[in-house]
Coordinates of C-alpha atoms in Angstrom, one line a residue:
T13 CA 7.6 31.8 8.1
R14 CA 6.1 35.3 7.5
I15 CA 4.5 37.9 9.8
N16 CA 0.8 37.8 9.1
Q17 CA -0.9 40.9 7.6
K18 CA -4.6 41.7 7.7
P19 CA -6.2 39.2 5.3
G20 CA -7.5 40.8 2.1
A21 CA -6.6 42.1 -1.3
A22 CA -4.1 44.6 0.2
V23 CA -1.7 41.9 1.4
M24 CA 1.8 42.5 0.0
H25 CA 3.7 39.4 -1.0
P26 CA 5.9 37.8 0.1
G27 CA 5.8 40.0 3.3
T28 CA 8.1 40.3 6.2
T29 CA 10.1 37.2 7.3
E30 CA 9.6 36.1 10.9
T31 CA 12.7 36.9 13.0
A32 CA 12.8 33.2 13.9
P33 CA 10.8 30.5 12.1
K34 CA 7.8 29.3 14.0
A35 CA 6.0 26.0 14.1
I36 CA 2.8 25.5 12.0
S37 CA -0.3 26.4 14.0
E38 CA -4.0 26.3 13.3
G39 CA -5.8 29.6 13.0
N40 CA -8.8 29.4 15.2
G41 CA -10.5 32.8 14.6
T42 CA -7.4 34.9 15.1
D43 CA -3.7 34.7 14.3
A44 CA -0.6 35.6 16.3
Q45 CA -0.9 39.3 15.1
G46 CA -4.6 39.5 16.2
N47 CA -6.0 39.4 12.7
T48 CA -9.5 37.7 12.5
Y49 CA -10.6 35.0 10.2
A50 CA -13.9 33.3 9.3
A51 CA -14.1 29.6 10.2
A52 CA -12.3 27.5 7.6
S53 CA -15.5 25.5 7.0
T54 CA -17.3 28.6 5.7
L55 CA -14.4 29.4 3.3
M56 CA -14.1 26.0 1.7
K57 CA -16.6 23.2 1.1
A58 CA -15.3 19.7 0.6
T59 CA -17.6 16.9 -0.6
L60 CA -16.6 13.2 -1.0
H61 CA -18.8 11.1 -3.3
Y62 CA -18.5 7.3 -3.7
E63 CA -18.5 6.3 -7.3
G64 CA -18.3 2.5 -6.7
N65 CA -15.5 0.0 -7.2
S66 CA -13.4 1.7 -4.5
N67 CA -13.3 5.0 -6.3
F68 CA -14.3 8.4 -4.8
T69 CA -14.6 11.9 -6.2
L70 CA -13.5 14.8 -3.9
I71 CA -15.1 18.1 -4.9
I72 CA -13.6 21.3 -3.4
T73 CA -15.7 24.5 -3.7
N74 CA -14.6 28.0 -2.8
T75 CA -17.4 29.4 -0.6
S76 CA -15.5 32.4 0.8
G77 CA -17.3 35.0 -1.3
D78 CA -20.0 35.8 1.1
T79 CA -17.8 35.8 4.2
S80 CA -15.6 38.4 5.8
N81 CA -12.6 36.8 4.2
P82 CA -13.2 36.3 0.4
T83 CA -10.1 34.7 -1.1
P84 CA -8.9 32.7 -4.0
F85 CA -7.3 29.3 -3.4
S86 CA -4.1 28.1 -4.9
P87 CA -3.8 24.6 -6.5
G88 CA -3.2 22.1 -3.7
V89 CA -1.7 18.7 -2.9
W90 CA -3.5 15.7 -1.7
A91 CA -2.4 12.3 -0.3
I92 CA -4.1 9.0 0.8
S93 CA -2.3 7.0 3.5
Y94 CA -2.5 3.2 3.7
I95 CA -3.7 1.5 6.8
A96 CA -1.7 -1.4 8.3
G97 CA -2.6 -3.2 11.5
G98 CA -5.6 -0.8 11.9
K99 CA -3.3 2.3 11.9
L100 CA -2.5 4.9 9.3
I101 CA 1.0 4.5 8.0
N102 CA 1.4 8.3 7.9
S103 CA -1.3 10.3 9.6
N104 CA 0.3 13.6 8.6
P105 CA 1.8 13.2 5.1
L106 CA 1.7 17.0 4.2
F107 CA 2.4 18.9 7.5
E108 CA 2.0 18.6 11.2
A109 CA 0.8 21.3 13.6
G110 CA 3.4 22.2 16.2
K111 CA 6.3 21.4 13.8
P112 CA 8.2 23.6 11.3
S113 CA 7.1 23.9 7.7
A114 CA 8.9 21.3 5.5
N115 CA 9.0 19.6 2.1
G116 CA 7.5 22.5 0.2
M117 CA 4.7 23.6 2.4
T118 CA 6.2 27.1 2.6
N119 CA 6.0 27.4 -1.2
I120 CA 2.3 26.8 -1.0
A121 CA 1.7 29.0 2.0
E122 CA 3.7 32.0 0.7
M123 CA 3.3 31.7 -3.1
G124 CA 0.6 29.2 -3.9
D125 CA 3.2 27.0 -5.6
N126 CA 2.3 23.3 -5.0
S127 CA 5.1 21.8 -7.2
V128 CA 7.7 21.2 -4.5
L129 CA 5.4 19.5 -2.0
G130 CA 3.7 17.7 -4.9
N131 CA 7.1 16.3 -6.0
Y132 CA 8.0 15.3 -2.5
I133 CA 4.7 13.4 -2.0
N134 CA 5.2 11.7 -5.3
T135 CA 8.4 10.2 -4.0
Q136 CA 6.5 8.8 -1.1
T137 CA 3.7 7.4 -3.2
G138 CA 3.3 3.8 -4.5
I139 CA 1.9 0.4 -4.0
F140 CA 2.0 -0.9 -0.4
T141 CA 1.2 -4.4 0.8
P142 CA 2.3 -6.7 3.5
L143 CA 2.9 -10.3 2.6
S144 CA 1.6 -13.2 4.6
P145 CA 4.0 -15.7 6.2
V146 CA 5.7 -17.5 3.3
L147 CA 4.9 -21.1 2.4
V148 CA 8.0 -22.9 1.2
V149 CA 7.7 -26.4 -0.4
L150 CA 10.6 -28.7 -1.4
Y151 CA 9.4 -31.4 -3.8
K152 CA 10.7 -33.8 -6.5
G153 CA 9.1 -35.7 -9.4
I154 CA 5.7 -34.0 -9.3
E155 CA 4.2 -30.8 -10.7
N156 CA 4.0 -27.6 -8.6
P157 CA 1.9 -28.9 -5.8
I158 CA 0.4 -25.5 -4.8
Y159 CA -1.6 -24.5 -7.8
K160 CA -2.0 -24.7 -11.6
T161 CA -3.2 -21.8 -13.8
G162 CA -6.4 -22.6 -15.6
E163 CA -7.7 -24.8 -12.8
N164 CA -10.1 -23.8 -10.1
D165 CA -8.9 -23.8 -6.6
R166 CA -8.5 -27.4 -5.5
G167 CA -10.0 -26.9 -2.1
K168 CA -6.9 -27.9 -0.3
G169 CA -6.1 -24.7 1.6
L170 CA -4.9 -22.3 -1.1
K171 CA -8.1 -20.3 -0.7
D172 CA -7.3 -19.5 2.9
L173 CA -3.7 -18.5 2.0
A174 CA -4.9 -16.3 -0.8
Q175 CA -7.8 -14.7 1.1
K176 CA -6.6 -14.6 4.7
G177 CA -2.9 -15.3 4.5
D178 CA -3.3 -18.5 6.5
A179 CA -1.1 -21.2 5.0
S180 CA -1.6 -23.8 7.8
G181 CA -4.3 -25.9 6.0
L182 CA -2.4 -26.0 2.7
A183 CA 0.8 -26.9 4.5
T184 CA -1.0 -29.8 6.3
Y185 CA -2.3 -31.1 3.0
L186 CA 1.0 -30.8 1.2
K187 CA 2.8 -32.9 3.8
T188 CA 0.6 -35.8 2.8
L189 CA 1.6 -35.7 -0.9
A190 CA 4.0 -38.2 -2.4
G191 CA 6.9 -36.3 -3.8
V192 CA 6.8 -33.5 -1.3
K193 CA 10.0 -33.6 0.8
A194 CA 9.5 -30.7 3.2
V195 CA 7.1 -27.9 4.0
Y196 CA 7.7 -24.7 5.9
I197 CA 5.7 -21.6 6.9
L198 CA 8.0 -18.6 7.5
P199 CA 6.5 -15.7 9.6
A200 CA 8.5 -12.5 10.1
A201 CA 10.2 -12.4 13.4
S202 CA 8.6 -9.4 15.0
S203 CA 5.4 -8.8 12.9
T204 CA 4.3 -12.2 11.6
V205 CA 3.4 -10.6 8.3
L206 CA 6.2 -9.4 6.1
L207 CA 6.0 -5.6 6.0
P208 CA 7.2 -3.5 3.0
K209 CA 9.9 -0.9 3.0
I210 CA 8.5 2.2 4.6
G211 CA 10.8 5.3 4.4
A212 CA 14.1 4.4 5.9
Q213 CA 12.7 1.2 7.4
A214 CA 13.7 -1.9 5.5
G215 CA 11.1 -4.4 4.4
S216 CA 10.7 -7.7 6.4
S217 CA 12.6 -10.8 5.3
V218 CA 12.5 -14.5 6.2
S219 CA 14.9 -17.4 5.5
Q220 CA 15.0 -21.1 5.7
Q221 CA 17.9 -23.6 5.4
L222 CA 17.1 -26.4 3.0
S223 CA 18.8 -29.8 2.3
V224 CA 18.5 -30.3 -1.4
A225 CA 19.6 -32.8 -4.1
S226 CA 19.7 -32.9 -7.9
G227 CA 16.1 -32.8 -9.3
D228 CA 14.6 -31.1 -6.3
R229 CA 12.4 -28.1 -6.9
I230 CA 11.1 -25.2 -4.7
A231 CA 7.7 -23.7 -4.7
I232 CA 6.6 -20.7 -2.6
A233 CA 3.4 -18.9 -2.0
S234 CA 2.4 -15.7 0.0
M235 CA -0.7 -13.6 0.0
Y236 CA -0.7 -10.1 -1.5
G237 CA -1.9 -8.9 1.9
L238 CA -4.1 -6.0 0.7
S239 CA -6.1 -7.9 -1.9
N240 CA -9.2 -10.1 -1.9
D241 CA -7.5 -13.3 -3.1
W242 CA -4.2 -12.5 -4.9
F243 CA -1.0 -14.4 -4.0
F244 CA 2.6 -14.4 -5.0
A245 CA 3.9 -17.8 -6.1
T246 CA 6.6 -19.5 -8.1
K247 CA 5.5 -19.7 -11.7
D248 CA 5.0 -23.0 -13.6
N249 CA 7.0 -25.9 -12.0
G250 CA 8.8 -23.9 -9.4
I251 CA 12.6 -23.2 -9.0
D252 CA 15.5 -25.6 -9.5
A253 CA 16.6 -26.0 -5.9
T254 CA 20.3 -26.3 -6.9
V255 CA 20.6 -22.8 -8.6
K256 CA 22.2 -19.9 -6.7
G257 CA 21.5 -16.2 -6.7
D258 CA 18.5 -14.0 -7.2
V259 CA 15.5 -16.0 -8.5
S260 CA 12.9 -13.3 -8.2
Y261 CA 12.2 -13.7 -12.0
S262 CA 10.5 -17.0 -11.2
I263 CA 7.8 -15.3 -9.1
G264 CA 4.4 -14.3 -10.4
L265 CA 1.3 -12.7 -8.9
F266 CA -1.9 -14.8 -9.3
D267 CA -5.6 -14.4 -8.7
N268 CA -7.0 -17.4 -6.9
G269 CA -10.5 -17.0 -8.5
T270 CA -12.3 -17.5 -5.2
A271 CA -13.2 -13.9 -4.3
I272 CA -14.4 -10.9 -6.3
N273 CA -11.6 -8.5 -6.7
Q274 CA -11.5 -4.9 -5.5
F275 CA -8.9 -2.2 -5.8
P276 CA -5.8 -3.5 -4.0
G277 CA -5.5 -1.8 -0.6
A278 CA -8.9 -0.1 -0.9
G279 CA -11.5 -2.8 -0.8
N280 CA -14.0 -3.1 2.1
E281 CA -14.3 -6.8 1.5
Q282 CA -10.5 -7.5 1.8
A283 CA -9.6 -9.5 4.9
G284 CA -6.5 -7.4 5.5
L285 CA -8.8 -4.4 6.0
G286 CA -11.3 -6.2 8.2
G287 CA -13.7 -7.3 5.5
T288 CA -15.1 -10.6 4.3
P289 CA -14.4 -11.5 0.6
A290 CA -17.4 -12.0 -1.7
T291 CA -17.3 -15.5 -3.2
E292 CA -16.7 -16.3 -6.9
R293 CA -15.5 -19.4 -8.6
K294 CA -13.1 -18.9 -11.5
P295 CA -9.8 -20.5 -12.6
V296 CA -6.5 -19.4 -11.2
I297 CA -4.9 -16.8 -13.5
E298 CA -1.9 -14.6 -13.5
V299 CA -2.9 -11.0 -12.5
P300 CA -2.6 -8.8 -15.6
N301 CA -0.6 -5.7 -15.3
P302 CA -2.0 -3.1 -15.8
N303 CA -5.3 -4.5 -14.5
G304 CA -8.8 -3.1 -14.1
F305 CA -7.8 -1.2 -11.0
T306 CA -4.2 0.0 -11.3
T307 CA -0.8 -0.5 -12.7
L308 CA 1.4 -2.5 -10.3
P309 CA 5.2 -2.2 -10.0
S310 CA 7.3 -5.1 -11.4
I311 CA 7.1 -8.3 -9.3
S312 CA 10.8 -8.1 -8.5
S313 CA 10.3 -4.6 -7.0
M314 CA 7.7 -6.0 -4.6
I315 CA 9.2 -9.4 -3.6
K316 CA 12.8 -10.6 -3.8
V317 CA 13.7 -14.3 -3.6
T318 CA 17.3 -15.5 -3.4
I319 CA 19.0 -18.9 -2.9
N320 CA 22.4 -18.9 -1.3

């Protein structure tokens, strides 16, 4: 966005505007004006230290003093991108070489002002998780057949749903229960798992037509995909199947108590990230919010359930 001057204390800010904006490019020793630069790795040292429990400390040290380009650094902006399906959701959250400056990068590059880009990144930041194919159960005259808080996992398939998103075993068991009228597993059409809203892309949705009568109730369950063994489910004794409208208020987030928890979306033992959950045996509880890792959004902002 500006014509480069020889780096050093004599640089005049903001400088001369480029006659036409150019794309961002990496300076490999020299810039477009022929000015020379020491290697970036000699100017800045970045050290990442694992603190345990999915927490890291990043230390940035200015090491430019003994180089040909001693320079102060402005405050910066950082971002961590989620992985889904083995791929980064956004591999270039701040800028991309070969493309024009955007979203406040010019403010940092010209004035050291990180507020605009920081505010932009803040609007892109939040909890991200896919949901496993949704288990839907229609039942009557019995308690919620999927789980009960305060009890240990019953060994009927909920563990596989909560840890791996696999509802098949639980569905097979539920079909044998007296009082269960119908059982469905609902995968997303194109992705199997239900993906969250990403930018302008709407989140996945599934639906199922039900034939209901007075006294029928509905229970659902779906894995919080980037967890060790958390699952969304209808609270208490499910939903009155004859009500209409938004019933998201009836959904809770529960810890199955069969795997040791890690930071959601950042645990190397989470099946959704290619890991194997470490076993524990505790009663099913509702996940507290805030919890020992983070503060989650409201349940209704993560999952919406309606009956039409």
